[in-house]
């Protein structure tokens, strides 16, 4: 299940190739498995990115065949992340622990947070070596006091919470926003997704925030289940949870209005269309630890 290796804190690397094909010798090539689809690369493909391989595109196309809304869902999810980070930054939070970061693209956590607080501190955590390589390349010129990239597994909260690289950037005596955006659906009930989320909340100072989005069944029962075939050849399988199960992740926090909603409906920045409202294949919310 979980990786046995401790969080890896390797130095920043040079920029990556522009054609989406990794210059492998620079990338810890042995760690990169091109035979299995990776959630980060599937998501990158859905968002129109170029950092994915045939195996990821095949998995995404299989999923899209069953669920054409997936691209719009991916965009809605990334937009939620942006609205949540902007809201929390405007409310005064300057520290962000982004777990399950994904391949950094426009509107990533650091970009949104620093538009509000140029000195915002951000730690990017993902278990996928490709994500770590991209994040490091992106941050190679960044101030190391303000950002870090940690390769670690969300299913090992202690590894993340005890990581020296995390503590070098984030002060746990002050509020931190923990982002678990579109990552907890890769953690099964057997791996106790709710208990591990609680470990993160417990470690936070009052005033901290938990941001979660998560895949759900949606109005066309069975559709996401069929699309999930795409992830069945991936390194992580997708677990669907309903609204109540998503709300349970916020134990120990007070939900901000409007509570846990379908993803496009969390504090939308435009009037929701019928198409937006039909994107009910996931739920999202933000809770504050009091
Ligand atoms: C769908 S992407 C979400 C990216 C970003 N959070 C967003 O919402 O825009 C899911 C990310 O979670 C990462 N992930 C999946 N399982 C993980 C785990 N057990 N530990 C850490 N990261 C994980 C994947 O590598 C991928 O980058």
XYZ file of N, CA and C in Angstrom, residues 94 96 114 117-124 139 142-148 168-170:
66
model
N -1.319 32.774 5.016
C -0.130 32.993 4.167
C 0.681 31.712 3.978
N 0.583 27.477 2.938
C -0.219 26.480 2.219
C 0.567 25.168 2.118
N 0.289 33.897 -4.076
C 1.242 35.020 -4.135
C 0.672 36.233 -4.858
N -0.522 37.486 -1.435
C 0.609 37.694 -0.513
C 1.886 37.296 -1.246
N 2.648 38.238 -1.748
C 3.865 37.868 -2.495
C 4.814 36.985 -1.688
N 4.728 37.038 -0.361
C 5.635 36.240 0.467
C 4.970 34.955 0.961
N 3.872 34.560 0.356
C 3.172 33.343 0.806
C 4.117 32.146 0.739
N 3.972 31.272 1.722
C 4.819 30.075 1.799
C 4.016 28.867 1.328
N 4.600 28.076 0.448
C 3.850 26.964 -0.141
C 4.735 25.722 -0.186
N 4.220 24.622 0.342
C 4.904 23.331 0.190
C 4.030 22.433 -0.685
N 4.648 21.896 -1.722
C 3.964 21.028 -2.678
C 4.330 19.584 -2.363
N 10.161 25.674 -9.586
C 10.604 26.448 -8.424
C 12.106 26.634 -8.381
N 13.013 29.875 -7.399
C 12.220 30.473 -6.308
C 13.033 30.534 -5.012
N 12.618 31.404 -4.131
C 13.269 31.549 -2.827
C 12.995 30.282 -2.010
N 14.046 29.511 -1.633
C 13.811 28.258 -0.906
C 13.195 28.469 0.476
N 13.234 29.698 0.969
C 12.583 29.953 2.262
C 11.067 29.961 2.110
N 10.597 30.169 0.872
C 9.151 30.332 0.666
C 8.485 29.101 0.051
N 9.253 28.180 -0.505
C 8.638 27.013 -1.150
C 9.492 25.773 -0.977
N 8.829 24.628 -0.998
C 9.542 23.348 -1.036
C 8.689 22.344 -1.785
N 10.814 23.505 7.350
C 11.724 24.598 6.986
C 10.953 25.761 6.356
N 9.787 25.462 5.802
C 9.021 26.506 5.101
C 7.779 26.928 5.900
N 7.132 25.955 6.540
C 5.859 26.251 7.213
C 6.021 26.261 8.724
